[in-house]
GROMACS .gro file of C-alpha atoms in nm:
model
  508
    1UNK     CA    1   2.733   3.959  -4.576
    2UNK     CA    2   3.018   4.144  -4.515
    3UNK     CA    3   2.857   4.479  -4.457
    4UNK     CA    4   2.770   4.272  -4.134
    5UNK     CA    5   3.025   4.125  -4.089
    6UNK     CA    6   3.198   4.477  -4.066
    7UNK     CA    7   3.031   4.600  -3.791
    8UNK     CA    8   3.045   4.299  -3.591
    9UNK     CA    9   3.434   4.327  -3.616
   10UNK     CA   10   3.338   4.742  -3.537
   11UNK     CA   11   3.114   4.604  -3.258
   12UNK     CA   12   3.378   4.372  -3.079
   13UNK     CA   13   3.669   4.609  -3.128
   14UNK     CA   14   3.520   4.902  -2.963
   15UNK     CA   15   3.264   4.752  -2.711
   16UNK     CA   16   3.483   4.648  -2.373
   17UNK     CA   17   3.468   4.199  -2.345
   18UNK     CA   18   3.212   4.266  -2.028
   19UNK     CA   19   2.988   4.482  -2.179
   20UNK     CA   20   3.001   4.228  -2.508
   21UNK     CA   21   2.926   3.953  -2.291
   22UNK     CA   22   2.658   4.075  -2.122
   23UNK     CA   23   2.506   4.196  -2.423
   24UNK     CA   24   2.522   3.831  -2.485
   25UNK     CA   25   2.354   3.725  -2.142
   26UNK     CA   26   2.041   3.993  -2.242
   27UNK     CA   27   1.962   3.990  -2.602
   28UNK     CA   28   2.076   3.507  -2.630
   29UNK     CA   29   2.033   3.437  -2.215
   30UNK     CA   30   1.636   3.362  -2.282
   31UNK     CA   31   1.724   3.122  -2.511
   32UNK     CA   32   1.866   2.836  -2.275
   33UNK     CA   33   1.557   2.923  -2.042
   34UNK     CA   34   1.293   2.875  -2.353
   35UNK     CA   35   1.490   2.520  -2.462
   36UNK     CA   36   1.428   2.306  -2.062
   37UNK     CA   37   1.064   2.572  -2.072
   38UNK     CA   38   0.959   2.298  -2.411
   39UNK     CA   39   1.164   1.979  -2.242
   40UNK     CA   40   0.941   2.030  -1.968
   41UNK     CA   41   0.574   2.024  -2.174
   42UNK     CA   42   0.663   1.798  -2.384
   43UNK     CA   43   0.752   1.551  -2.097
   44UNK     CA   44   0.387   1.696  -1.927
   45UNK     CA   45   0.234   1.598  -2.279
   46UNK     CA   46   0.368   1.252  -2.310
   47UNK     CA   47   0.301   1.127  -1.920
   48UNK     CA   48  -0.034   1.226  -1.980
   49UNK     CA   49  -0.061   1.070  -2.290
   50UNK     CA   50   0.137   0.766  -2.180
   51UNK     CA   51  -0.186   0.814  -1.879
   52UNK     CA   52  -0.475   0.768  -2.172
   53UNK     CA   53  -0.311   0.447  -2.295
   54UNK     CA   54  -0.233   0.341  -2.018
   55UNK     CA   55  -0.569   0.344  -1.899
   56UNK     CA   56  -0.695   0.153  -2.171
   57UNK     CA   57  -0.521  -0.140  -2.131
   58UNK     CA   58  -0.629  -0.486  -2.095
   59UNK     CA   59  -0.441  -0.682  -1.851
   60UNK     CA   60  -0.431  -1.094  -1.769
   61UNK     CA   61  -0.286  -1.187  -1.421
   62UNK     CA   62  -0.187  -1.586  -1.509
   63UNK     CA   63  -0.050  -1.825  -1.186
   64UNK     CA   64   0.170  -2.050  -1.299
   65UNK     CA   65   0.242  -2.442  -1.134
   66UNK     CA   66   0.467  -2.668  -1.217
   67UNK     CA   67   0.445  -3.054  -1.173
   68UNK     CA   68   0.641  -3.124  -0.915
   69UNK     CA   69   0.865  -3.445  -1.109
   70UNK     CA   70   0.928  -3.157  -1.464
   71UNK     CA   71   1.291  -3.102  -1.534
   72UNK     CA   72   1.360  -2.766  -1.445
   73UNK     CA   73   1.616  -2.537  -1.517
   74UNK     CA   74   1.706  -2.163  -1.468
   75UNK     CA   75   1.895  -2.120  -1.842
   76UNK     CA   76   1.538  -2.254  -1.923
   77UNK     CA   77   1.357  -1.985  -1.795
   78UNK     CA   78   1.658  -1.757  -1.915
   79UNK     CA   79   1.580  -1.800  -2.264
   80UNK     CA   80   1.146  -1.770  -2.128
   81UNK     CA   81   1.331  -1.432  -2.136
   82UNK     CA   82   1.451  -1.372  -2.449
   83UNK     CA   83   1.198  -1.498  -2.618
   84UNK     CA   84   0.928  -1.167  -2.398
   85UNK     CA   85   1.185  -1.016  -2.621
   86UNK     CA   86   0.941  -1.021  -2.943
   87UNK     CA   87   0.735  -0.817  -2.745
   88UNK     CA   88   0.966  -0.479  -2.849
   89UNK     CA   89   0.823  -0.335  -3.121
   90UNK     CA   90   0.900   0.017  -3.346
   91UNK     CA   91   0.720   0.295  -3.203
   92UNK     CA   92   0.653   0.580  -3.416
   93UNK     CA   93   0.636   0.932  -3.396
   94UNK     CA   94   0.285   0.943  -3.420
   95UNK     CA   95   0.241   0.637  -3.163
   96UNK     CA   96   0.451   0.801  -2.949
   97UNK     CA   97   0.332   1.171  -2.936
   98UNK     CA   98  -0.019   1.098  -2.972
   99UNK     CA   99  -0.154   0.809  -2.915
  100UNK     CA  100   0.141   0.753  -2.589
  101UNK     CA  101   0.252   0.396  -2.663
  102UNK     CA  102   0.465   0.364  -2.488
  103UNK     CA  103   0.696  -0.098  -2.463
  104UNK     CA  104   0.550  -0.365  -2.345
  105UNK     CA  105   0.587  -0.494  -1.961
  106UNK     CA  106   0.601  -0.722  -1.786
  107UNK     CA  107   0.511  -0.824  -1.370
  108UNK     CA  108   0.709  -1.139  -1.236
  109UNK     CA  109   0.584  -1.163  -0.820
  110UNK     CA  110   0.635  -1.407  -0.578
  111UNK     CA  111   0.402  -1.413  -0.295
  112UNK     CA  112   0.303  -1.523  -0.014
  113UNK     CA  113  -0.011  -1.578   0.163
  114UNK     CA  114  -0.028  -1.637   0.544
  115UNK     CA  115   0.236  -1.865   0.397
  116UNK     CA  116   0.046  -2.026   0.085
  117UNK     CA  117   0.374  -1.913  -0.148
  118UNK     CA  118   0.231  -1.861  -0.541
  119UNK     CA  119   0.437  -1.717  -0.883
  120UNK     CA  120   0.217  -1.458  -1.070
  121UNK     CA  121   0.274  -1.374  -1.409
  122UNK     CA  122   0.026  -1.055  -1.537
  123UNK     CA  123   0.035  -0.973  -1.901
  124UNK     CA  124  -0.138  -0.690  -2.154
  125UNK     CA  125  -0.359  -0.906  -2.224
  126UNK     CA  126  -0.220  -0.912  -2.667
  127UNK     CA  127   0.082  -1.085  -2.493
  128UNK     CA  128  -0.076  -1.371  -2.342
  129UNK     CA  129  -0.010  -1.601  -2.567
  130UNK     CA  130   0.366  -1.486  -2.624
  131UNK     CA  131   0.414  -1.518  -2.257
  132UNK     CA  132   0.247  -1.895  -2.260
  133UNK     CA  133   0.400  -2.051  -2.575
  134UNK     CA  134   0.764  -1.889  -2.446
  135UNK     CA  135   0.671  -2.078  -2.062
  136UNK     CA  136   0.519  -2.374  -2.225
  137UNK     CA  137   0.827  -2.450  -2.490
  138UNK     CA  138   0.976  -2.472  -2.172
  139UNK     CA  139   0.808  -2.626  -1.934
  140UNK     CA  140   0.497  -2.868  -2.136
  141UNK     CA  141   0.345  -2.958  -1.865
  142UNK     CA  142   0.273  -2.620  -1.632
  143UNK     CA  143   0.018  -2.526  -1.588
  144UNK     CA  144  -0.096  -2.171  -1.613
  145UNK     CA  145  -0.441  -1.975  -1.508
  146UNK     CA  146  -0.601  -1.692  -1.508
  147UNK     CA  147  -0.706  -1.592  -1.181
  148UNK     CA  148  -0.844  -1.314  -1.008
  149UNK     CA  149  -0.607  -1.002  -0.834
  150UNK     CA  150  -0.532  -1.120  -0.492
  151UNK     CA  151  -0.384  -0.759  -0.423
  152UNK     CA  152  -0.759  -0.651  -0.235
  153UNK     CA  153  -0.681  -0.885   0.037
  154UNK     CA  154  -0.433  -0.559   0.203
  155UNK     CA  155  -0.557  -0.206   0.271
  156UNK     CA  156  -0.461   0.061   0.045
  157UNK     CA  157  -0.434   0.373   0.326
  158UNK     CA  158  -0.171   0.387   0.696
  159UNK     CA  159  -0.167   0.387   0.995
  160UNK     CA  160  -0.460   0.159   0.979
  161UNK     CA  161  -0.660   0.044   1.266
  162UNK     CA  162  -0.529  -0.321   1.215
  163UNK     CA  163  -0.296  -0.384   1.004
  164UNK     CA  164   0.087  -0.246   0.989
  165UNK     CA  165   0.300  -0.215   0.676
  166UNK     CA  166   0.712  -0.252   0.543
  167UNK     CA  167   0.828  -0.276   0.230
  168UNK     CA  168   1.115  -0.122  -0.032
  169UNK     CA  169   1.233  -0.097  -0.333
  170UNK     CA  170   1.584  -0.287  -0.453
  171UNK     CA  171   1.848   0.003  -0.664
  172UNK     CA  172   2.152  -0.143  -0.806
  173UNK     CA  173   2.499  -0.032  -0.628
  174UNK     CA  174   2.736   0.093  -0.841
  175UNK     CA  175   2.632   0.184  -1.232
  176UNK     CA  176   2.409  -0.116  -1.431
  177UNK     CA  177   2.634  -0.247  -1.722
  178UNK     CA  178   2.835  -0.344  -1.382
  179UNK     CA  179   2.611  -0.739  -1.366
  180UNK     CA  180   2.523  -0.863  -1.042
  181UNK     CA  181   2.539  -1.258  -0.945
  182UNK     CA  182   2.417  -1.525  -1.184
  183UNK     CA  183   2.253  -1.802  -1.144
  184UNK     CA  184   2.601  -1.949  -1.330
  185UNK     CA  185   2.807  -1.812  -1.039
  186UNK     CA  186   2.547  -2.069  -0.786
  187UNK     CA  187   2.657  -2.348  -0.938
  188UNK     CA  188   2.948  -2.545  -0.751
  189UNK     CA  189   3.139  -2.848  -0.845
  190UNK     CA  190   3.107  -3.165  -0.603
  191UNK     CA  191   3.253  -3.472  -0.678
  192UNK     CA  192   3.076  -3.620  -0.929
  193UNK     CA  193   2.783  -3.379  -1.088
  194UNK     CA  194   2.735  -2.983  -1.171
  195UNK     CA  195   2.492  -2.913  -0.794
  196UNK     CA  196   2.317  -2.547  -0.875
  197UNK     CA  197   2.307  -2.383  -0.466
  198UNK     CA  198   1.981  -2.152  -0.561
  199UNK     CA  199   1.975  -1.914  -0.407
  200UNK     CA  200   1.591  -1.828  -0.417
  201UNK     CA  201   1.530  -2.132  -0.148
  202UNK     CA  202   1.627  -1.873   0.103
  203UNK     CA  203   1.333  -1.684   0.020
  204UNK     CA  204   1.053  -1.966  -0.036
  205UNK     CA  205   1.156  -2.090   0.363
  206UNK     CA  206   1.099  -1.667   0.462
  207UNK     CA  207   0.770  -1.678   0.256
  208UNK     CA  208   0.647  -2.038   0.366
  209UNK     CA  209   0.634  -1.933   0.742
  210UNK     CA  210   0.468  -1.654   0.668
  211UNK     CA  211   0.148  -1.743   0.941
  212UNK     CA  212  -0.238  -1.620   0.857
  213UNK     CA  213  -0.262  -1.306   0.910
  214UNK     CA  214   0.067  -1.193   0.707
  215UNK     CA  215   0.103  -1.106   0.361
  216UNK     CA  216   0.501  -1.060   0.154
  217UNK     CA  217   0.444  -0.973  -0.177
  218UNK     CA  218   0.777  -0.962  -0.396
  219UNK     CA  219   0.718  -0.786  -0.719
  220UNK     CA  220   1.000  -0.774  -1.065
  221UNK     CA  221   0.878  -0.538  -1.327
  222UNK     CA  222   1.006  -0.527  -1.630
  223UNK     CA  223   0.984  -0.277  -1.986
  224UNK     CA  224   1.194  -0.372  -2.308
  225UNK     CA  225   1.380  -0.016  -2.387
  226UNK     CA  226   1.321   0.107  -2.691
  227UNK     CA  227   1.710   0.070  -2.780
  228UNK     CA  228   2.054  -0.129  -2.626
  229UNK     CA  229   2.180   0.215  -2.571
  230UNK     CA  230   2.252   0.152  -2.258
  231UNK     CA  231   2.542  -0.095  -2.441
  232UNK     CA  232   2.771   0.240  -2.435
  233UNK     CA  233   2.878   0.264  -2.141
  234UNK     CA  234   2.972  -0.064  -2.077
  235UNK     CA  235   3.156  -0.012  -2.426
  236UNK     CA  236   3.325   0.262  -2.324
  237UNK     CA  237   3.423   0.141  -1.957
  238UNK     CA  238   3.603  -0.138  -2.192
  239UNK     CA  239   3.793   0.044  -2.393
  240UNK     CA  240   3.939   0.203  -2.067
  241UNK     CA  241   4.012  -0.079  -1.984
  242UNK     CA  242   4.215  -0.119  -2.303
  243UNK     CA  243   4.375   0.192  -2.283
  244UNK     CA  244   4.224   0.296  -2.528
  245UNK     CA  245   4.065   0.689  -2.506
  246UNK     CA  246   3.855   0.823  -2.723
  247UNK     CA  247   3.817   1.170  -2.831
  248UNK     CA  248   3.706   1.426  -2.533
  249UNK     CA  249   3.412   1.659  -2.678
  250UNK     CA  250   3.465   2.006  -2.584
  251UNK     CA  251   3.389   2.143  -2.247
  252UNK     CA  252   3.038   2.358  -2.198
  253UNK     CA  253   3.177   2.669  -2.205
  254UNK     CA  254   3.352   2.621  -2.518
  255UNK     CA  255   3.087   2.487  -2.695
  256UNK     CA  256   2.832   2.776  -2.577
  257UNK     CA  257   3.036   3.043  -2.755
  258UNK     CA  258   3.120   2.789  -3.021
  259UNK     CA  259   3.021   3.089  -3.281
  260UNK     CA  260   3.199   3.362  -3.208
  261UNK     CA  261   3.524   3.395  -3.401
  262UNK     CA  262   3.761   3.212  -3.220
  263UNK     CA  263   4.007   3.536  -3.185
  264UNK     CA  264   3.778   3.719  -2.975
  265UNK     CA  265   3.702   3.376  -2.763
  266UNK     CA  266   4.049   3.329  -2.686
  267UNK     CA  267   4.101   3.666  -2.542
  268UNK     CA  268   3.689   3.636  -2.379
  269UNK     CA  269   3.819   3.255  -2.172
  270UNK     CA  270   4.162   3.399  -2.124
  271UNK     CA  271   4.289   3.051  -2.285
  272UNK     CA  272   4.351   2.877  -2.650
  273UNK     CA  273   3.964   2.816  -2.794
  274UNK     CA  274   3.854   2.416  -2.902
  275UNK     CA  275   3.893   2.064  -2.731
  276UNK     CA  276   4.175   2.009  -2.475
  277UNK     CA  277   4.468   1.840  -2.523
  278UNK     CA  278   4.418   1.462  -2.570
  279UNK     CA  279   4.601   1.236  -2.318
  280UNK     CA  280   4.848   0.903  -2.422
  281UNK     CA  281   4.680   0.528  -2.507
  282UNK     CA  282   4.840   0.334  -2.209
  283UNK     CA  283   4.932   0.040  -2.443
  284UNK     CA  284   5.023  -0.164  -2.092
  285UNK     CA  285   4.726  -0.136  -1.972
  286UNK     CA  286   4.590  -0.462  -1.984
  287UNK     CA  287   4.867  -0.644  -1.854
  288UNK     CA  288   4.866  -0.394  -1.590
  289UNK     CA  289   4.545  -0.534  -1.400
  290UNK     CA  290   4.516  -0.745  -1.154
  291UNK     CA  291   4.300  -1.118  -1.125
  292UNK     CA  292   4.026  -0.919  -1.052
  293UNK     CA  293   3.985  -0.581  -1.268
  294UNK     CA  294   3.983  -0.917  -1.522
  295UNK     CA  295   3.675  -1.117  -1.397
  296UNK     CA  296   3.492  -0.763  -1.381
  297UNK     CA  297   3.645  -0.654  -1.770
  298UNK     CA  298   3.463  -1.034  -1.859
  299UNK     CA  299   3.136  -1.000  -1.669
  300UNK     CA  300   3.075  -0.653  -1.813
  301UNK     CA  301   3.134  -0.778  -2.182
  302UNK     CA  302   2.926  -1.122  -2.099
  303UNK     CA  303   2.674  -0.861  -1.979
  304UNK     CA  304   2.644  -0.592  -2.278
  305UNK     CA  305   2.565  -0.894  -2.508
  306UNK     CA  306   2.262  -0.974  -2.351
  307UNK     CA  307   1.956  -0.890  -2.418
  308UNK     CA  308   1.858  -0.574  -2.165
  309UNK     CA  309   1.565  -0.503  -1.980
  310UNK     CA  310   1.422  -0.193  -1.802
  311UNK     CA  311   1.367  -0.317  -1.438
  312UNK     CA  312   1.187  -0.225  -1.110
  313UNK     CA  313   1.218  -0.485  -0.769
  314UNK     CA  314   0.987  -0.312  -0.477
  315UNK     CA  315   0.846  -0.614  -0.192
  316UNK     CA  316   0.568  -0.535   0.030
  317UNK     CA  317   0.539  -0.693   0.412
  318UNK     CA  318   0.164  -0.591   0.572
  319UNK     CA  319   0.070  -0.798   0.899
  320UNK     CA  320  -0.200  -0.752   1.150
  321UNK     CA  321  -0.071  -0.523   1.430
  322UNK     CA  322  -0.022  -0.870   1.636
  323UNK     CA  323   0.186  -1.006   1.415
  324UNK     CA  324   0.359  -0.772   1.249
  325UNK     CA  325   0.789  -0.845   1.277
  326UNK     CA  326   0.996  -0.530   1.107
  327UNK     CA  327   1.281  -0.587   1.232
  328UNK     CA  328   1.279  -1.008   1.195
  329UNK     CA  329   1.151  -0.945   0.831
  330UNK     CA  330   1.425  -0.640   0.744
  331UNK     CA  331   1.728  -0.847   0.840
  332UNK     CA  332   1.599  -1.158   0.612
  333UNK     CA  333   1.494  -0.980   0.323
  334UNK     CA  334   1.831  -0.803   0.307
  335UNK     CA  335   2.034  -1.086   0.348
  336UNK     CA  336   1.800  -1.284   0.077
  337UNK     CA  337   1.905  -0.992  -0.199
  338UNK     CA  338   2.262  -0.942  -0.034
  339UNK     CA  339   2.387  -1.318  -0.160
  340UNK     CA  340   2.364  -1.159  -0.492
  341UNK     CA  341   2.639  -0.922  -0.513
  342UNK     CA  342   2.903  -1.067  -0.755
  343UNK     CA  343   3.220  -0.800  -0.603
  344UNK     CA  344   3.123  -0.566  -0.898
  345UNK     CA  345   2.775  -0.459  -0.784
  346UNK     CA  346   2.481  -0.549  -0.569
  347UNK     CA  347   2.112  -0.453  -0.509
  348UNK     CA  348   2.038  -0.325  -0.204
  349UNK     CA  349   1.703  -0.179  -0.036
  350UNK     CA  350   1.669   0.258  -0.129
  351UNK     CA  351   1.700   0.433   0.152
  352UNK     CA  352   1.438   0.705   0.054
  353UNK     CA  353   1.178   0.472  -0.022
  354UNK     CA  354   1.220   0.169   0.280
  355UNK     CA  355   0.943   0.263   0.550
  356UNK     CA  356   1.081   0.327   0.829
  357UNK     CA  357   1.106   0.566   1.153
  358UNK     CA  358   1.433   0.508   1.333
  359UNK     CA  359   1.398   0.901   1.374
  360UNK     CA  360   1.108   1.127   1.422
  361UNK     CA  361   1.101   1.320   1.048
  362UNK     CA  362   1.122   0.884   0.952
  363UNK     CA  363   0.801   0.869   1.198
  364UNK     CA  364   0.573   1.198   0.992
  365UNK     CA  365   0.769   1.098   0.635
  366UNK     CA  366   0.629   0.694   0.727
  367UNK     CA  367   0.203   0.655   0.677
  368UNK     CA  368   0.291   0.830   0.290
  369UNK     CA  369   0.575   0.607   0.193
  370UNK     CA  370   0.336   0.321   0.312
  371UNK     CA  371   0.073   0.434   0.096
  372UNK     CA  372   0.309   0.453  -0.187
  373UNK     CA  373   0.443   0.209  -0.215
  374UNK     CA  374   0.139  -0.038  -0.177
  375UNK     CA  375  -0.036   0.203  -0.484
  376UNK     CA  376   0.223   0.105  -0.647
  377UNK     CA  377   0.293  -0.198  -0.594
  378UNK     CA  378  -0.053  -0.245  -0.638
  379UNK     CA  379  -0.096  -0.073  -0.972
  380UNK     CA  380   0.269  -0.213  -1.101
  381UNK     CA  381   0.394   0.129  -1.152
  382UNK     CA  382   0.760   0.221  -1.297
  383UNK     CA  383   0.718   0.488  -1.035
  384UNK     CA  384   0.998   0.607  -0.704
  385UNK     CA  385   1.323   0.451  -0.775
  386UNK     CA  386   1.529   0.533  -1.155
  387UNK     CA  387   1.515   0.232  -1.298
  388UNK     CA  388   1.795   0.027  -1.438
  389UNK     CA  389   1.950  -0.268  -1.642
  390UNK     CA  390   1.949  -0.653  -1.594
  391UNK     CA  391   2.022  -0.918  -1.842
  392UNK     CA  392   1.728  -1.188  -1.891
  393UNK     CA  393   2.009  -1.412  -1.691
  394UNK     CA  394   2.020  -1.211  -1.442
  395UNK     CA  395   1.592  -1.135  -1.431
  396UNK     CA  396   1.620  -1.559  -1.447
  397UNK     CA  397   1.809  -1.576  -1.140
  398UNK     CA  398   1.613  -1.351  -0.945
  399UNK     CA  399   1.211  -1.512  -1.069
  400UNK     CA  400   1.281  -1.940  -1.169
  401UNK     CA  401   1.086  -2.219  -1.018
  402UNK     CA  402   1.314  -2.422  -0.774
  403UNK     CA  403   1.472  -2.758  -0.896
  404UNK     CA  404   1.267  -3.061  -0.771
  405UNK     CA  405   1.592  -3.176  -0.535
  406UNK     CA  406   1.470  -2.880  -0.338
  407UNK     CA  407   1.247  -3.053  -0.072
  408UNK     CA  408   1.065  -2.717   0.000
  409UNK     CA  409   0.755  -2.813   0.101
  410UNK     CA  410   0.598  -2.467   0.095
  411UNK     CA  411   0.571  -2.389  -0.251
  412UNK     CA  412   0.211  -2.477  -0.503
  413UNK     CA  413   0.257  -2.743  -0.733
  414UNK     CA  414   0.075  -2.993  -0.927
  415UNK     CA  415   0.087  -3.342  -0.799
  416UNK     CA  416   0.048  -3.526  -1.121
  417UNK     CA  417   0.121  -3.440  -1.487
  418UNK     CA  418  -0.162  -3.281  -1.738
  419UNK     CA  419  -0.213  -3.471  -2.079
  420UNK     CA  420  -0.417  -3.426  -2.359
  421UNK     CA  421  -0.621  -3.725  -2.507
  422UNK     CA  422  -0.525  -3.998  -2.740
  423UNK     CA  423  -0.570  -3.838  -3.054
  424UNK     CA  424  -0.706  -4.161  -3.195
  425UNK     CA  425  -0.984  -4.109  -2.962
  426UNK     CA  426  -1.365  -4.036  -3.114
  427UNK     CA  427  -1.552  -3.726  -2.986
  428UNK     CA  428  -1.902  -3.655  -2.908
  429UNK     CA  429  -2.113  -3.355  -3.098
  430UNK     CA  430  -2.178  -3.095  -2.830
  431UNK     CA  431  -2.538  -3.173  -2.949
  432UNK     CA  432  -2.536  -3.534  -2.870
  433UNK     CA  433  -2.559  -3.675  -2.485
  434UNK     CA  434  -2.189  -3.903  -2.440
  435UNK     CA  435  -2.366  -4.139  -2.188
  436UNK     CA  436  -2.713  -4.317  -2.254
  437UNK     CA  437  -3.027  -4.247  -2.101
  438UNK     CA  438  -3.073  -4.499  -1.845
  439UNK     CA  439  -3.452  -4.302  -1.721
  440UNK     CA  440  -3.561  -4.374  -2.042
  441UNK     CA  441  -3.914  -4.605  -2.028
  442UNK     CA  442  -3.911  -4.997  -2.098
  443UNK     CA  443  -4.165  -4.871  -2.306
  444UNK     CA  444  -4.036  -4.573  -2.538
  445UNK     CA  445  -3.857  -4.853  -2.747
  446UNK     CA  446  -3.927  -5.160  -2.814
  447UNK     CA  447  -3.675  -5.410  -2.664
  448UNK     CA  448  -3.497  -5.108  -2.450
  449UNK     CA  449  -3.600  -5.310  -2.143
  450UNK     CA  450  -3.358  -5.621  -2.322
  451UNK     CA  451  -3.112  -5.371  -2.397
  452UNK     CA  452  -3.063  -5.273  -2.052
  453UNK     CA  453  -2.984  -5.613  -1.920
  454UNK     CA  454  -2.758  -5.685  -2.182
  455UNK     CA  455  -2.585  -5.316  -2.088
  456UNK     CA  456  -2.590  -5.486  -1.660
  457UNK     CA  457  -2.322  -5.712  -1.718
  458UNK     CA  458  -2.090  -5.404  -1.808
  459UNK     CA  459  -2.126  -5.178  -1.564
  460UNK     CA  460  -2.014  -5.287  -1.211
  461UNK     CA  461  -2.132  -5.119  -0.880
  462UNK     CA  462  -1.953  -4.841  -0.758
  463UNK     CA  463  -1.922  -4.658  -0.439
  464UNK     CA  464  -2.050  -4.319  -0.424
  465UNK     CA  465  -1.728  -4.064  -0.481
  466UNK     CA  466  -1.659  -3.866  -0.178
  467UNK     CA  467  -1.471  -3.537  -0.147
  468UNK     CA  468  -1.165  -3.590   0.072
  469UNK     CA  469  -1.174  -3.342   0.352
  470UNK     CA  470  -0.947  -3.141   0.380
  471UNK     CA  471  -0.891  -2.757   0.614
  472UNK     CA  472  -1.020  -2.504   0.451
  473UNK     CA  473  -0.828  -2.244   0.284
  474UNK     CA  474  -0.758  -1.903   0.443
  475UNK     CA  475  -0.633  -1.709   0.083
  476UNK     CA  476  -0.793  -1.946  -0.201
  477UNK     CA  477  -0.726  -1.827  -0.575
  478UNK     CA  478  -0.975  -1.699  -0.720
  479UNK     CA  479  -0.995  -1.851  -1.092
  480UNK     CA  480  -1.140  -1.661  -1.359
  481UNK     CA  481  -1.485  -1.859  -1.518
  482UNK     CA  482  -1.365  -1.856  -1.826
  483UNK     CA  483  -1.014  -1.923  -1.763
  484UNK     CA  484  -0.887  -2.322  -1.776
  485UNK     CA  485  -1.084  -2.610  -1.581
  486UNK     CA  486  -1.022  -2.686  -1.289
  487UNK     CA  487  -1.079  -2.986  -1.052
  488UNK     CA  488  -1.388  -2.998  -0.846
  489UNK     CA  489  -1.459  -3.241  -0.602
  490UNK     CA  490  -1.648  -3.495  -0.723
  491UNK     CA  491  -1.930  -3.436  -0.438
  492UNK     CA  492  -2.017  -3.110  -0.682
  493UNK     CA  493  -2.028  -3.329  -0.983
  494UNK     CA  494  -2.169  -3.626  -0.873
  495UNK     CA  495  -2.584  -3.612  -0.737
  496UNK     CA  496  -2.603  -3.854  -0.421
  497UNK     CA  497  -2.997  -3.951  -0.565
  498UNK     CA  498  -3.157  -4.215  -0.739
  499UNK     CA  499  -3.520  -4.262  -0.902
  500UNK     CA  500  -3.790  -4.460  -0.851
  501UNK     CA  501  -3.807  -4.594  -1.231
  502UNK     CA  502  -3.439  -4.577  -1.256
  503UNK     CA  503  -3.376  -4.971  -1.235
  504UNK     CA  504  -3.103  -5.037  -0.998
  505UNK     CA  505  -2.787  -5.257  -1.228
  506UNK     CA  506  -2.614  -5.587  -1.067
  507UNK     CA  507  -2.316  -5.800  -1.198
  508UNK     CA  508  -2.441  -6.137  -1.251
   0.00000   0.00000   0.00000
């Protein structure tokens, strides 16, 4: 070992520094390139495995309807998103690298098909019970039904002979630890009570004004991060505002030549080797902050206390060419999302994803952008812009059910509450008939004619029910056969005929 050290010292003393630097690049410079290649290979491997894992997942699309007289609370939806964090699991090395497993993620959607507004939740099948339990805990009277996917209502390829497409993805203007405006910021103190100015109402009104042949879909994807490391940046920024300076790390050059003896490193770099000198902390920084800076510090501190989700928000507007109104929809969409500007952060349309043709080169790119945007929406993919962290309170602000005082007629709602049958009510086994067989002949059972005559005293004559007449829905929601039962018109289960041997009972 001593001989190697003497040989190295002799090489340093007899070789010019520029030659030493050249030798380092020739004999060691391949190592960073090798590391980059290994990193790229691992990323491709993970993408392949995650794609295989994705293909084997089973999904459920649920439509959620809330009774008009139900008690609505955005805080309840915040609790709902917090409950969904129970889907997070510790992924082992084998699950990550061999199975391609990733954290569960969900899609929350608000859509308008020709003016019919509906809420949807898409979840992995094994987490459906978690979603329903978390939602029923906040809305016991909610109706959750599994339905067929609606994505085939619009075409896949563009340009299209019949339809035009406009859409984009939303991104944060600043770093993700700065919050957007939350629902508590939309509460205004009135003379007697605290009024909540629902920021979703302008969006619902816009969706309700869509005409048949217009489709406006909004999608919010969330996935739980493997860790809450995003909070480290928030804490680091907060410490800086308090005047607490963390020790600075060594620079890239210092790190790269850290194995070289200090004397030679100083000669090679031309300056003292080691970390740069730390600045003295400002103990009075906190007292010099403006009110706006104090509010920002408080808001960042509040956000880092909550559970964060990697999020992606996109919207798609597709309409027949004679109904397409890109300028109006673009202006309304920008205005709707600008109201979430907190002064610290805001949601805005992403330039390189937005489908626009203001210049000739944008017109060339627009068909490809349209196709990618629609494909990512239909497959609920995280591709496109980089996901960002939104907390449960921010997600609840962007996706919740409007209150009963919203007075918006466009939202599909239940006219009445659904309740279970009384516990003391008996039931008949499946193999038994619930109603007596009145068509049985009088000669089958002795005394049956007498029983029919007695039964007639308790059965009043009733008119045959008919289905109410209503306008045909151009975009009906297709309910899966294995999902919850849905109320149907009376004519579908009442047969309006009378047998010749069936007696007619009249009271009296």
